Coordinates of C-alpha atoms and ligand atoms in Angstrom, one line a residue:
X1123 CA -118.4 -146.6 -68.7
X1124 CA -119.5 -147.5 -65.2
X1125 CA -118.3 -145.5 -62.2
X1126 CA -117.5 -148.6 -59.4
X1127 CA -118.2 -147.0 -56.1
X1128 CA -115.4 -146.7 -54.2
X1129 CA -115.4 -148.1 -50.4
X1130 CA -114.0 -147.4 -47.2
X1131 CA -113.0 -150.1 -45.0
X1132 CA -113.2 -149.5 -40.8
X1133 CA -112.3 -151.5 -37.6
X1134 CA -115.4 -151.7 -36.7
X1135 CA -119.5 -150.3 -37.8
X1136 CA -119.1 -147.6 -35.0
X1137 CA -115.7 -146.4 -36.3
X1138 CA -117.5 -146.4 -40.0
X1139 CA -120.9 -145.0 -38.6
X1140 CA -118.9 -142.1 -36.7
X1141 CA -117.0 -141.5 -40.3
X1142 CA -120.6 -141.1 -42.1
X1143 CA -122.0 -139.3 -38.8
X1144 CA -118.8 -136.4 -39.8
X1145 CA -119.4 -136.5 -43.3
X1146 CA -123.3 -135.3 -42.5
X1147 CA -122.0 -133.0 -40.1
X1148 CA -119.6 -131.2 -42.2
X1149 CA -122.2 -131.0 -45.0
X1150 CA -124.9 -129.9 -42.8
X1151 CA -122.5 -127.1 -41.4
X1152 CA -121.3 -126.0 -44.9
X1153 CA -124.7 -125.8 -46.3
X1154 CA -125.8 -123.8 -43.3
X1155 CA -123.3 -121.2 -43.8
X1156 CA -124.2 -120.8 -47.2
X1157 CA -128.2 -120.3 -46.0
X1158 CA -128.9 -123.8 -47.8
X1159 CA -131.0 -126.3 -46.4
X1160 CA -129.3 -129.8 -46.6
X1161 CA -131.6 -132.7 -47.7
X1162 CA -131.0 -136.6 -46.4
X1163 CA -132.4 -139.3 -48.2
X1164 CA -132.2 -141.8 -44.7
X1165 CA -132.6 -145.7 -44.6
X1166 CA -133.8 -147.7 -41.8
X1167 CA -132.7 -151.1 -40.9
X1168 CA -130.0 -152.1 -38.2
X1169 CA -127.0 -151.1 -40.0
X1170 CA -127.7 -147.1 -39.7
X1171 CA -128.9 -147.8 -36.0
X1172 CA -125.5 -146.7 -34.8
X1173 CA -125.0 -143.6 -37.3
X1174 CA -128.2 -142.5 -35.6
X1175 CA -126.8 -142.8 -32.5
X1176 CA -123.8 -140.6 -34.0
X1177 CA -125.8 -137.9 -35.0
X1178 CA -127.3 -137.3 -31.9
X1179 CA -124.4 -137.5 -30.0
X1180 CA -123.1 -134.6 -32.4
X1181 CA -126.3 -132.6 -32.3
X1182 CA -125.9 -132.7 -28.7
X1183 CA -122.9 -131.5 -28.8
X1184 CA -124.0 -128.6 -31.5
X1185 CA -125.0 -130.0 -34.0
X1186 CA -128.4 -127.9 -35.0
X1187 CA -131.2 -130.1 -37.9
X1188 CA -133.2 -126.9 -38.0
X1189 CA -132.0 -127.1 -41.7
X1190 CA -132.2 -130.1 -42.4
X1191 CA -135.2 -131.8 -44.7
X1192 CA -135.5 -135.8 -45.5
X1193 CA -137.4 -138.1 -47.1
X1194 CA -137.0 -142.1 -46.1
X1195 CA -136.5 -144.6 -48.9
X1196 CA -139.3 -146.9 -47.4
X1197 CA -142.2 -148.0 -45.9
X1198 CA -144.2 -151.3 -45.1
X1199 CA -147.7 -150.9 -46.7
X1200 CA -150.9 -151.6 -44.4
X1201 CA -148.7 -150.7 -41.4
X1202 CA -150.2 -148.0 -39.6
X1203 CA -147.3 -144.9 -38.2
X1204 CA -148.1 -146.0 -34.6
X1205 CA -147.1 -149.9 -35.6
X1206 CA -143.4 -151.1 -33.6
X1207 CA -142.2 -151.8 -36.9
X1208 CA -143.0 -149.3 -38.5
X1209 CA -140.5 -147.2 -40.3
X1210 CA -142.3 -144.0 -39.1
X1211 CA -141.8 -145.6 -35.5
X1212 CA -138.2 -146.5 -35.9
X1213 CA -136.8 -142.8 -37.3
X1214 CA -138.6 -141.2 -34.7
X1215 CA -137.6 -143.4 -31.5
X1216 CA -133.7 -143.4 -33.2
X1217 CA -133.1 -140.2 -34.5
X1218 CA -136.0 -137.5 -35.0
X1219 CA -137.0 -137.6 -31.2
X1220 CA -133.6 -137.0 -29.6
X1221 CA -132.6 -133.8 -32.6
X1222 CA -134.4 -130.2 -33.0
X1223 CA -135.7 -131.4 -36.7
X1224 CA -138.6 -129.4 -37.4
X1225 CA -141.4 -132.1 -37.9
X1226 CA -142.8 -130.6 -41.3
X1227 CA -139.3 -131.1 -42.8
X1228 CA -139.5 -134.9 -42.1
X1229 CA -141.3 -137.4 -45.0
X1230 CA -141.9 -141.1 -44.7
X1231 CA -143.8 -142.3 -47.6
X1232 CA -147.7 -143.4 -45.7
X1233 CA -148.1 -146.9 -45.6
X1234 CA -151.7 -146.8 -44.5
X1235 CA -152.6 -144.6 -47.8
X1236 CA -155.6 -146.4 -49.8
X1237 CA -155.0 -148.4 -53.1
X1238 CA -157.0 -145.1 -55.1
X1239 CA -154.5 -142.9 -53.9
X1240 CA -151.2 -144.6 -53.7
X1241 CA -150.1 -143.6 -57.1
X1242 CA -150.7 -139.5 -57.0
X1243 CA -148.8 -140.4 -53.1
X1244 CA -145.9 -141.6 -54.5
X1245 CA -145.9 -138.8 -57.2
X1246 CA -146.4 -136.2 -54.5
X1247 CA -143.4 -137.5 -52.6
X1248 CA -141.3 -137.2 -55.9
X1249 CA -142.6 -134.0 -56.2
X1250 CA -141.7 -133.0 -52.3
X1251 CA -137.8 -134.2 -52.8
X1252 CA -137.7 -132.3 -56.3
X1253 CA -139.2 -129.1 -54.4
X1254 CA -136.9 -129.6 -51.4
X1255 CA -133.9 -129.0 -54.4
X1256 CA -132.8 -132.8 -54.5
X1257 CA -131.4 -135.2 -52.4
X1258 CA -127.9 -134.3 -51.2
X1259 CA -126.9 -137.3 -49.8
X1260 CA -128.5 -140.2 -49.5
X1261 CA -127.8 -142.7 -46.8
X1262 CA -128.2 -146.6 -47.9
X1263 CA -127.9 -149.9 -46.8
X1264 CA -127.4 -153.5 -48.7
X1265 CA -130.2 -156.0 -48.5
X1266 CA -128.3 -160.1 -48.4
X1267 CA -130.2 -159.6 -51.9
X1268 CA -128.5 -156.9 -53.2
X1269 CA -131.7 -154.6 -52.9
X1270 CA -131.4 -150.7 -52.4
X1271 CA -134.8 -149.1 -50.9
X1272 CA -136.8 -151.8 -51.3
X1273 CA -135.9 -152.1 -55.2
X1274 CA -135.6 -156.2 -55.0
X1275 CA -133.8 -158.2 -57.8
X1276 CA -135.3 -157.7 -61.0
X1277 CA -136.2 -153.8 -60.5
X1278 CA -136.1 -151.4 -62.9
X1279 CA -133.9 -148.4 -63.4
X1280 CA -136.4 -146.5 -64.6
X1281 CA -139.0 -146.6 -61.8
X1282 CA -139.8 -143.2 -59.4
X1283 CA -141.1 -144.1 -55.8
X1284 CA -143.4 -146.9 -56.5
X1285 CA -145.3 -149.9 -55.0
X1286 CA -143.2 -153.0 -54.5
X1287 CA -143.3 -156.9 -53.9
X1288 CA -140.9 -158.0 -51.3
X1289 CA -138.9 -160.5 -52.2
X1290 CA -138.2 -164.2 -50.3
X1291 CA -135.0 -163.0 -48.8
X1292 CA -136.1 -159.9 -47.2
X1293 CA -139.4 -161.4 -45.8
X1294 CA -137.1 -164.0 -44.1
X1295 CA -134.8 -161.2 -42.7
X1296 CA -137.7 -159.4 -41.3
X1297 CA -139.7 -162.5 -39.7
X1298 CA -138.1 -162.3 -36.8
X1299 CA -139.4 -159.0 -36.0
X1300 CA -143.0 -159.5 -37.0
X1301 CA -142.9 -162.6 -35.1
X1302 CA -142.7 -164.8 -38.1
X1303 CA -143.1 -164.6 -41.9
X1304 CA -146.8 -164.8 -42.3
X1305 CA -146.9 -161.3 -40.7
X1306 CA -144.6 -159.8 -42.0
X1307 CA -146.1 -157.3 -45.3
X1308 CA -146.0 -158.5 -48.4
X1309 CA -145.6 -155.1 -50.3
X1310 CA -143.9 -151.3 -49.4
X1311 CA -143.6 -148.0 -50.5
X1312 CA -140.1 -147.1 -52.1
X1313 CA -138.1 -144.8 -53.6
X1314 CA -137.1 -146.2 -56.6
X1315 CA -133.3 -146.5 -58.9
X1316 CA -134.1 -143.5 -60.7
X1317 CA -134.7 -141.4 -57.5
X1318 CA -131.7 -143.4 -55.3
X1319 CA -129.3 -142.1 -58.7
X1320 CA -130.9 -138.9 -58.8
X1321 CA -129.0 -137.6 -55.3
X1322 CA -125.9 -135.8 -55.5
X1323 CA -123.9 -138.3 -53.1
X1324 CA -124.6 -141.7 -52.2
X1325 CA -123.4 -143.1 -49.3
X1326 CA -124.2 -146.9 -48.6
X1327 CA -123.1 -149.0 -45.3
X1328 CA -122.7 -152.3 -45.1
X1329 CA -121.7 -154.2 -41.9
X1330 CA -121.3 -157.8 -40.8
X1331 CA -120.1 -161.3 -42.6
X1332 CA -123.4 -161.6 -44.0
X1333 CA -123.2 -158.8 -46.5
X1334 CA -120.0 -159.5 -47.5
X1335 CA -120.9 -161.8 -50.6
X1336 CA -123.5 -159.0 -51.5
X1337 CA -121.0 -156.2 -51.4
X1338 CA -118.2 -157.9 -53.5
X1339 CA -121.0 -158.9 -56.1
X1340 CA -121.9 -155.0 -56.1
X1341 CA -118.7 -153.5 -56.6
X1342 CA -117.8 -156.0 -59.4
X1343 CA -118.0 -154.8 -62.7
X1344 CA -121.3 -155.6 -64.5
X1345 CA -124.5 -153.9 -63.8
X1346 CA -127.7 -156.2 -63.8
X1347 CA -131.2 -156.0 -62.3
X1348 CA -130.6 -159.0 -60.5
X1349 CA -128.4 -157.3 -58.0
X1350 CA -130.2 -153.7 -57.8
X1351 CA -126.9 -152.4 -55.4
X1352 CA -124.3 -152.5 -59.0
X1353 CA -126.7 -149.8 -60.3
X1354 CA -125.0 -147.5 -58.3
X1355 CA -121.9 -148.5 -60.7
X1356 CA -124.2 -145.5 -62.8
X1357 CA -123.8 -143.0 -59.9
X1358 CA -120.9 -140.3 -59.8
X1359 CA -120.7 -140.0 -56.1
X1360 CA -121.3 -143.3 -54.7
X1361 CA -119.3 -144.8 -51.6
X1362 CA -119.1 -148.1 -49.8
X1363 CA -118.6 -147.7 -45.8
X1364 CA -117.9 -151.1 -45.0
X1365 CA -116.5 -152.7 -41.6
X1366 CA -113.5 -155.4 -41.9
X1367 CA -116.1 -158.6 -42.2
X1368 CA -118.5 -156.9 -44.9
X1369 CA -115.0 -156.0 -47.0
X1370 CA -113.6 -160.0 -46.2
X1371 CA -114.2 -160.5 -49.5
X1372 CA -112.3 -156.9 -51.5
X1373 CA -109.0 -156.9 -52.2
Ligands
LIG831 C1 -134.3 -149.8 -45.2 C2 -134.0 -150.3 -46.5 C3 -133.3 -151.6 -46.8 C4 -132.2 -151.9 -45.8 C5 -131.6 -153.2 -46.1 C6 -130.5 -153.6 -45.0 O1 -134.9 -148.5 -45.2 O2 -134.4 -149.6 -47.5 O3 -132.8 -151.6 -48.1 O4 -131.2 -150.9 -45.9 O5 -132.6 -154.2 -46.1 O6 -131.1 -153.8 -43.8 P1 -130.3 -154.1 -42.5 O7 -129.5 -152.8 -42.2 O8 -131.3 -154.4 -41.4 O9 -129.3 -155.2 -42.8

């Protein structure tokens, strides 16, 4: 039987981001007390931009990372860490930088890793999350494709992190920022569906008109490969924080 995530709907992606920025809180406090580390699966992307933003405001308010271990669903391959758009680059400037993480408890998969190795790299990253006890929660947004990670239409459930072929759509979305398509890479490291379902909560965010088509197509019944986001209609623990305009089309 699949298990259709339940959502949240907010005024606004800061009133939503502030409810997920809590919700990480609370966990990271209750894990703390019990002498557990608390491990975040993190996204990049603009949506989690303002959670980011949340979490820092609550670290500086108290909020201590010292526990705190995670692993990032992606990176561009053949973009080196020091690259502006590199997903290295953009946890550090908006998150890592501004909380007392310890640096050795932070893991990006390496996009500048060389073809020989990138296999036994993506198994030592499983390896790392299975060590680390499993991903508590992990943090997602929507691609207007219905990816997860970078798991494009067609993935498959069964896939660990792996090497993977952007797809049309998400090249477009990133052109801008690479200064047009041509640059943009053609292939990342992600996490794949079997390590997204493996963590114990899923939390996925989803703001703005454009994901709004996407989001009803992932909370309706039917699981297919074609939309990778209505595999999470296999996870226990999965829920939707959407603004008003990215649940336009929910009842
Ligand atoms: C990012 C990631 C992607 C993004 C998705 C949405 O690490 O894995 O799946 O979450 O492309 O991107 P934004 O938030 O920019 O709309």
């Amino acid at each position: 039987m699949p298990d259709i995530p339940s959502y949240r709907l907010f005024e606004s992606p800061q009133s939503a981001s502030r409810a997920v920025a809590d919700d990480i809180s609370q966990l990271i406090r209750s894990r703390d007390n019990k002498g557990k580390n608390t491990v975040l699966g993190l996204a990049t992307g603009n949506t989690p931009i303002e959670l980011y933003e949340e979490l820092i405001r609550l670290h500086r308010a108290g909020l201590s990372f010292r526990n705190v271990v995670t692993f990032n669903l992606d990176e561009y391959i053949g973009i080196d860490r020091e690259h502006c758009e590199s997903y290295w680059q953009f946890m550090h400037s908006r998150l890592f930088n501004h909380i007392d993480i310890t640096p050795e408890n932070i893991h990006l998969p390496d996009g500048m890793v060389c073809a020989d190795d990138i296999e036994s790299h993506c198994s030592t990253y499983e390896k790392q999350i299975k060590e680390a006890g499993g991903i508590d929660l992990q943090v997602l947004g929507i691609g207007r494709n219905g990816h997860i990670g970078f798991n494009e239409p067609g993935a498959s459930p069964d896939l660990a992190t792996h090497v993977t072929q952007l797809n049309e759509v998400t090249i477009s979305d990133a052109a801008a920022a690479f200064g047009g398509p041509d640059n943009v890479p053609q292939y990342a490291i992600t996490m794949g569906v079997k390590t997204i379902l493996a963590a114990q909560r899923i939390t996925l965010l989803a703001f703005g008109s454009s994901k709004a088509d996407i989001v009803k197509r992932a909370l309706t019944p039917g699981i297919t490969a074609e939309v990778p986001a209505t595999y999470l209609q296999s996870h226990h623990n999965t829920t939707f924080f959407l603004d008003q305009e990215a649940g336009e089309g929910l009842n």
